Amino acid sequence: MRRKLPLLTLVLLAVTVLLPLAPAGAATAGAATARNPAPPGGKGITWTPCPENPAVECGKLAVPIDWAAPGGPTIEVALARRKATDPAARIGSLLINPGGPGGSGVDFAIYGGYFSEEITRRFDVVGFDPRGVARSNPVVCSTDLLARAPYPIMRSQADFDGLLAYNRQLREDCRARTGPLYDHVDTLSVVRDMDAIRAALGERRLTYYGVSYGTLIGQLYAETFPHRVRALALDSNMDHNLGTRAFLDTESAAAQDSFDEFAAWCGRDATCVLHGRDLRAFWADLLTRAERGELRFPGEPDIPLTQLDLIGLAFGGFYGPSWAQLAELLVAIDTGTEPPAGILSRPRAQNAEVSQFPAQVFCLDYRLPIRDYREYASHLRRSARIAPDMRYSPLAFSMAAACLGQPAPIPNPQHPLRVRGSAPLLLGNALHDPATGYDWALGTARQLGRQAVLLTYEGWGHGVYDRSECTLGAFDGYLVNLTLPARGTRCPAVPPMQAKAAGKQWPKPTGPLPTVPGWLLSARLAAHAG
């Protein structure tokens, strides 16, 4: 069962479930593949037991730093393989990525517990750390410099200029510490790495599951290598066709929608500790007090809780969703008391000279130019109209701030998806997803047209693979038998406290991502702990 994500540690997991309409005879083709599985092993990969879990194999594959110069310097992409439990029924390898950017596919495979018994019986589950992430030559920067990041919600032109200067200094530092890979961690390069992994595994066509930011990898793979696709299951989808305004607006709308769902639950469910109170007024008062610097992190009286911290904590509570725990946390913040045990995880002190900072991946995939503070302020005002309670998406505005001043051009800018000749894809999305909003899934599905089928889960949270028997059956049926749900299929919502997914083991994050909500708070807490 999926483990509830700690409210403080927010990592955007790869989420997308795009299932295009399967051609006639797809089920037969899937059965044939099962009878003639690809040969085990992997050319160029030497497998050894993983130190963290000897039952899982770990390996590395050399790939060019710059795919435009394939004969040049290389890096090693880290892999982990959990072999199929029923070799006689093995279909092949299922590549997986948990999103982020910054999530570790190696951890995803090593710790396991995410996929159904049918998937682990029929597939070798193979996770990989994308270039620039975790064990694959991670992007690293000065820990001290990261801890001095300016507050990303700007209030003046001076703030804007200061953030531009800081970002410039940080890019120089990260590039010097990371090496030449720093300018080649875009997702289009990851796609080429993934195709090299497919070939090294001996697979003629790719079977892949990606969630959240991992869906972008799958989408671009279908565009780049359409004839090498067997099945791409994309859970909680990115939309790589949005400019600055559309990106910020859709994210703020998704955050507000999740707040509305939280407020509605609290209004009807007596188990909410704020039941019977005016939740919106209570929340507005907390925001005002945070803006005045009056709130403190529960149990840490020396650490102020900023408005972004507060909004980010609520946003994190929508991922599960963990509504009951979020309500208890807000009461603890209001009263200055300790929240119940298990609601917050306090990060350890970071004493290393460098820290991983995978935000550069996003900055090479999304160009989100903002000319000056005047333009930024207009985005912020519009967002406040779209999201009157949340004010803005903490994820979107933090990432936009992190990429401010990124030199143009970038290697993988936004564009409409153009997929021709691929096997159909499956896209899945919750109707009330705080991070990859339902509008993104609709937009991606429109771009893919007949190449994809969109499965709608009418409930809440980020990631829908096994929210219910309906979603699990759709994903597994597609991955195993290449059977797609009918177009327009909608899976009924399951109350979060009853959902099968509530206790599911999520892949372990590598740590709080800088610029993702919770990072600045985590950095301050870690420094305080040290």
Short mmCIF file of C-alpha atoms in Angstrom, two decimals, residues 73-336:
data_model
loop_
_atom_site.label_atom_id
_atom_site.label_comp_id
_atom_site.label_asym_id
_atom_site.label_seq_id
_atom_site.Cartn_x
_atom_site.Cartn_y
_atom_site.Cartn_z
CA PRO A 73 32.55 12.18 -23.18
CA THR A 74 30.07 9.94 -21.40
CA ILE A 75 28.35 9.57 -18.04
CA GLU A 76 26.89 6.48 -16.44
CA VAL A 77 23.15 6.17 -15.92
CA ALA A 78 22.28 4.14 -12.81
CA LEU A 79 19.77 1.28 -13.05
CA ALA A 80 18.05 -1.19 -10.74
CA ARG A 81 16.22 -4.33 -11.87
CA ARG A 82 13.70 -6.37 -9.91
CA LYS A 83 13.27 -9.56 -11.94
CA ALA A 84 9.87 -11.00 -12.82
CA THR A 85 8.72 -13.47 -10.18
CA ASP A 86 7.32 -15.89 -12.81
CA PRO A 87 9.98 -16.27 -15.53
CA ALA A 88 7.73 -18.56 -17.60
CA ALA A 89 5.10 -15.80 -17.84
CA ARG A 90 7.58 -12.96 -18.31
CA ILE A 91 6.60 -10.39 -20.95
CA GLY A 92 9.75 -8.29 -20.79
CA SER A 93 11.11 -5.24 -18.99
CA LEU A 94 8.96 -2.45 -17.58
CA LEU A 95 10.94 0.77 -17.28
CA ILE A 96 9.72 3.12 -14.56
CA ASN A 97 10.28 6.69 -13.42
CA PRO A 98 8.69 8.41 -10.39
CA GLY A 99 8.95 11.99 -11.60
CA GLY A 100 10.25 15.05 -9.82
CA PRO A 101 12.31 16.29 -11.51
CA GLY A 102 14.70 14.65 -9.10
CA GLY A 103 12.90 11.42 -8.24
CA SER A 104 15.01 8.28 -8.19
CA GLY A 105 13.83 5.42 -10.39
CA VAL A 106 16.53 3.27 -8.80
CA ASP A 107 14.98 3.75 -5.37
CA PHE A 108 11.57 3.13 -6.93
CA ALA A 109 12.75 -0.33 -8.01
CA ILE A 110 14.91 -1.14 -4.97
CA TYR A 111 12.25 -0.52 -2.35
CA GLY A 112 9.38 -1.93 -4.42
CA GLY A 113 5.87 -2.40 -3.09
CA TYR A 114 4.26 -0.09 -5.62
CA PHE A 115 3.05 -2.36 -8.42
CA SER A 116 0.50 -5.14 -8.32
CA GLU A 117 1.45 -8.79 -8.05
CA GLU A 118 0.45 -9.26 -11.69
CA ILE A 119 2.92 -6.61 -12.86
CA THR A 120 5.81 -7.92 -10.76
CA ARG A 121 5.02 -11.47 -11.90
CA ARG A 122 5.07 -10.62 -15.61
CA PHE A 123 7.76 -7.95 -15.89
CA ASP A 124 11.32 -7.21 -14.87
CA VAL A 125 10.72 -3.85 -13.19
CA VAL A 126 13.65 -1.59 -14.15
CA GLY A 127 14.11 1.82 -12.58
CA PHE A 128 16.68 4.38 -13.68
CA ASP A 129 17.93 7.66 -12.31
CA PRO A 130 17.72 10.22 -15.12
CA ARG A 131 20.90 12.10 -15.97
CA GLY A 132 21.58 14.80 -13.41
CA VAL A 133 19.62 12.97 -10.69
CA ALA A 134 20.65 10.89 -7.65
CA ARG A 135 23.17 8.22 -8.76
CA SER A 136 23.43 9.44 -12.38
CA ASN A 137 25.94 12.31 -12.12
CA PRO A 138 23.59 14.53 -10.07
CA VAL A 139 23.45 18.28 -10.49
CA VAL A 140 25.08 19.60 -7.31
CA CYS A 141 25.49 23.09 -5.92
CA SER A 142 26.90 24.77 -2.85
CA THR A 143 24.77 23.87 0.17
CA ASP A 144 25.56 27.23 1.71
CA LEU A 145 24.52 29.10 -1.43
CA LEU A 146 21.29 27.14 -1.71
CA ALA A 147 20.45 27.96 1.90
CA ARG A 148 20.78 31.67 1.05
CA ALA A 149 18.11 31.58 -1.66
CA PRO A 150 15.94 34.71 -1.73
CA TYR A 151 12.26 34.44 -0.88
CA PRO A 152 10.74 33.39 -4.23
CA ILE A 153 7.48 35.38 -3.90
CA MET A 154 8.70 38.82 -4.93
CA ARG A 155 7.28 42.16 -3.80
CA SER A 156 9.36 44.74 -5.70
CA GLN A 157 11.67 45.33 -8.65
CA ALA A 158 14.55 45.16 -6.18
CA ASP A 159 13.43 41.64 -5.23
CA PHE A 160 13.22 40.75 -8.92
CA ASP A 161 16.71 42.08 -9.65
CA GLY A 162 18.09 40.34 -6.58
CA LEU A 163 16.65 36.99 -7.63
CA LEU A 164 18.07 37.38 -11.14
CA ALA A 165 21.51 38.03 -9.68
CA TYR A 166 21.21 35.10 -7.26
CA ASN A 167 20.10 32.72 -10.02
CA ARG A 168 23.04 33.79 -12.15
CA GLN A 169 25.45 33.11 -9.29
CA LEU A 170 23.80 29.78 -8.53
CA ARG A 171 23.98 28.63 -12.17
CA GLU A 172 27.69 29.43 -12.28
CA ASP A 173 28.27 27.55 -9.04
CA CYS A 174 26.22 24.51 -10.08
CA ARG A 175 27.83 24.33 -13.53
CA ALA A 176 31.33 24.46 -12.03
CA ARG A 177 30.54 21.73 -9.48
CA THR A 178 28.50 19.46 -11.79
CA GLY A 179 30.63 19.63 -14.91
CA PRO A 180 29.59 19.66 -18.58
CA LEU A 181 26.47 17.59 -17.94
CA TYR A 182 24.87 20.65 -16.32
CA ASP A 183 23.81 21.99 -19.73
CA HIS A 184 22.53 18.60 -20.94
CA VAL A 185 20.03 17.42 -18.31
CA ASP A 186 16.95 18.19 -20.41
CA THR A 187 14.27 15.52 -20.76
CA LEU A 188 14.83 15.10 -24.49
CA SER A 189 18.34 13.84 -23.63
CA VAL A 190 16.79 11.57 -20.99
CA VAL A 191 14.53 10.16 -23.71
CA ARG A 192 17.57 9.19 -25.76
CA ASP A 193 19.12 7.63 -22.65
CA MET A 194 15.97 5.62 -22.11
CA ASP A 195 16.05 4.31 -25.66
CA ALA A 196 19.66 3.23 -25.10
CA ILE A 197 18.50 1.41 -21.96
CA ARG A 198 15.72 -0.29 -23.94
CA ALA A 199 18.26 -1.54 -26.47
CA ALA A 200 20.72 -2.63 -23.77
CA LEU A 201 17.96 -4.65 -22.12
CA GLY A 202 17.31 -6.45 -25.38
CA GLU A 203 13.78 -5.09 -25.78
CA ARG A 204 12.54 -4.49 -29.32
CA ARG A 205 9.87 -2.10 -28.07
CA LEU A 206 9.53 -0.09 -24.88
CA THR A 207 7.09 -0.73 -22.04
CA TYR A 208 7.11 2.18 -19.58
CA TYR A 209 5.27 3.57 -16.57
CA GLY A 210 5.91 7.17 -15.58
CA VAL A 211 4.19 9.33 -13.01
CA SER A 212 4.12 13.13 -12.74
CA TYR A 213 7.28 14.53 -14.33
CA GLY A 214 7.96 11.01 -15.57
CA THR A 215 5.02 11.41 -17.93
CA LEU A 216 6.97 14.03 -19.86
CA ILE A 217 9.66 11.41 -20.50
CA GLY A 218 7.02 9.06 -21.90
CA GLN A 219 5.31 11.71 -24.02
CA LEU A 220 8.57 12.80 -25.64
CA TYR A 221 9.64 9.18 -26.16
CA ALA A 222 6.47 8.53 -28.16
CA GLU A 223 7.18 11.65 -30.22
CA THR A 224 10.85 10.80 -30.80
CA PHE A 225 10.69 7.00 -31.19
CA PRO A 226 7.05 6.23 -32.10
CA HIS A 227 7.79 2.87 -33.74
CA ARG A 228 9.65 1.61 -30.66
CA VAL A 229 6.64 1.89 -28.34
CA ARG A 230 4.89 -1.17 -26.95
CA ALA A 231 3.02 0.52 -24.08
CA LEU A 232 3.43 3.88 -22.34
CA ALA A 233 1.33 4.27 -19.18
CA LEU A 234 1.46 7.91 -18.10
CA ASP A 235 0.03 8.73 -14.68
CA SER A 236 -0.72 12.35 -13.69
CA ASN A 237 0.33 14.20 -16.80
CA MET A 238 2.50 17.13 -17.58
CA ASP A 239 1.45 19.45 -20.41
CA HIS A 240 4.54 20.52 -22.35
CA ASN A 241 2.64 23.05 -24.46
CA LEU A 242 2.11 25.88 -21.96
CA GLY A 243 3.64 29.33 -21.91
CA THR A 244 4.26 31.35 -18.77
CA ARG A 245 0.72 32.62 -18.24
CA ALA A 246 -1.01 29.33 -19.01
CA PHE A 247 1.43 27.38 -16.84
CA LEU A 248 0.95 29.62 -13.80
CA ASP A 249 -2.83 29.97 -14.24
CA THR A 250 -3.58 26.27 -14.63
CA GLU A 251 -1.41 25.40 -11.64
CA SER A 252 -3.07 28.00 -9.44
CA ALA A 253 -6.49 26.73 -10.52
CA ALA A 254 -5.49 23.18 -9.59
CA ALA A 255 -4.24 24.28 -6.17
CA GLN A 256 -7.48 26.17 -5.49
CA ASP A 257 -9.59 23.24 -6.65
CA SER A 258 -7.80 21.00 -4.15
CA PHE A 259 -8.38 23.54 -1.38
CA ASP A 260 -12.07 23.64 -2.27
CA GLU A 261 -12.25 19.86 -2.01
CA PHE A 262 -10.48 19.97 1.38
CA ALA A 263 -12.92 22.61 2.64
CA ALA A 264 -15.92 20.63 1.38
CA TRP A 265 -14.68 17.48 3.15
CA CYS A 266 -14.11 19.35 6.40
CA GLY A 267 -17.59 20.81 6.18
CA ARG A 268 -19.29 17.43 5.88
CA ASP A 269 -17.02 15.14 7.94
CA ALA A 270 -17.08 15.38 11.73
CA THR A 271 -13.63 13.77 11.97
CA CYS A 272 -12.09 17.03 10.72
CA VAL A 273 -10.82 18.93 13.76
CA LEU A 274 -12.01 22.15 12.09
CA HIS A 275 -15.50 20.77 11.41
CA GLY A 276 -18.15 23.30 12.31
CA ARG A 277 -15.81 26.27 11.94
CA ASP A 278 -15.49 28.68 9.02
CA LEU A 279 -12.47 27.01 7.45
CA ARG A 280 -11.89 29.71 4.84
CA ALA A 281 -11.89 32.46 7.47
CA PHE A 282 -9.59 30.40 9.68
CA TRP A 283 -7.19 29.88 6.76
CA ALA A 284 -7.28 33.56 5.76
CA ASP A 285 -6.34 34.52 9.31
CA LEU A 286 -3.37 32.12 9.22
CA LEU A 287 -2.20 33.63 5.94
CA THR A 288 -2.41 37.15 7.38
CA ARG A 289 -0.49 36.15 10.49
CA ALA A 290 2.14 34.41 8.37
CA GLU A 291 2.52 37.56 6.28
CA ARG A 292 3.10 39.57 9.48
CA GLY A 293 5.73 37.07 10.65
CA GLU A 294 3.66 35.92 13.63
CA LEU A 295 3.58 32.17 12.96
CA ARG A 296 6.22 29.66 13.94
CA PHE A 297 6.91 26.15 12.81
CA PRO A 298 5.24 23.77 15.31
CA GLY A 299 7.73 22.84 17.99
CA GLU A 300 10.38 25.24 16.61
CA PRO A 301 9.73 28.68 18.16
CA ASP A 302 12.88 30.16 16.60
CA ILE A 303 11.78 29.38 13.03
CA PRO A 304 9.17 31.68 11.46
CA LEU A 305 6.63 30.14 9.11
CA THR A 306 6.31 32.27 5.97
CA GLN A 307 3.19 32.54 3.88
CA LEU A 308 4.83 30.38 1.19
CA ASP A 309 5.72 27.79 3.85
CA LEU A 310 2.11 27.70 5.02
CA ILE A 311 0.66 27.44 1.52
CA GLY A 312 3.26 24.80 0.65
CA LEU A 313 2.32 22.68 3.66
CA ALA A 314 -1.34 22.78 2.68
CA PHE A 315 -0.41 21.95 -0.90
CA GLY A 316 1.54 18.93 0.31
CA GLY A 317 -1.49 17.75 2.23
CA PHE A 318 -3.46 17.61 -1.01
CA TYR A 319 -1.11 15.07 -2.61
CA GLY A 320 -2.45 12.03 -0.71
CA PRO A 321 -4.74 13.67 0.09
CA SER A 322 -4.07 13.75 3.84
CA TRP A 323 -6.96 15.99 4.81
CA ALA A 324 -7.34 14.89 8.44
CA GLN A 325 -3.63 15.30 9.15
CA LEU A 326 -3.57 18.66 7.36
CA ALA A 327 -6.42 19.98 9.52
CA GLU A 328 -4.58 18.85 12.66
CA LEU A 329 -1.40 20.52 11.45
CA LEU A 330 -3.19 23.81 10.80
CA VAL A 331 -4.65 23.77 14.31
CA ALA A 332 -1.17 23.15 15.75
CA ILE A 333 0.20 26.09 13.74
CA ASP A 334 -2.67 28.28 14.92
CA THR A 335 -2.21 27.43 18.59
CA GLY A 336 1.58 27.13 18.60
#
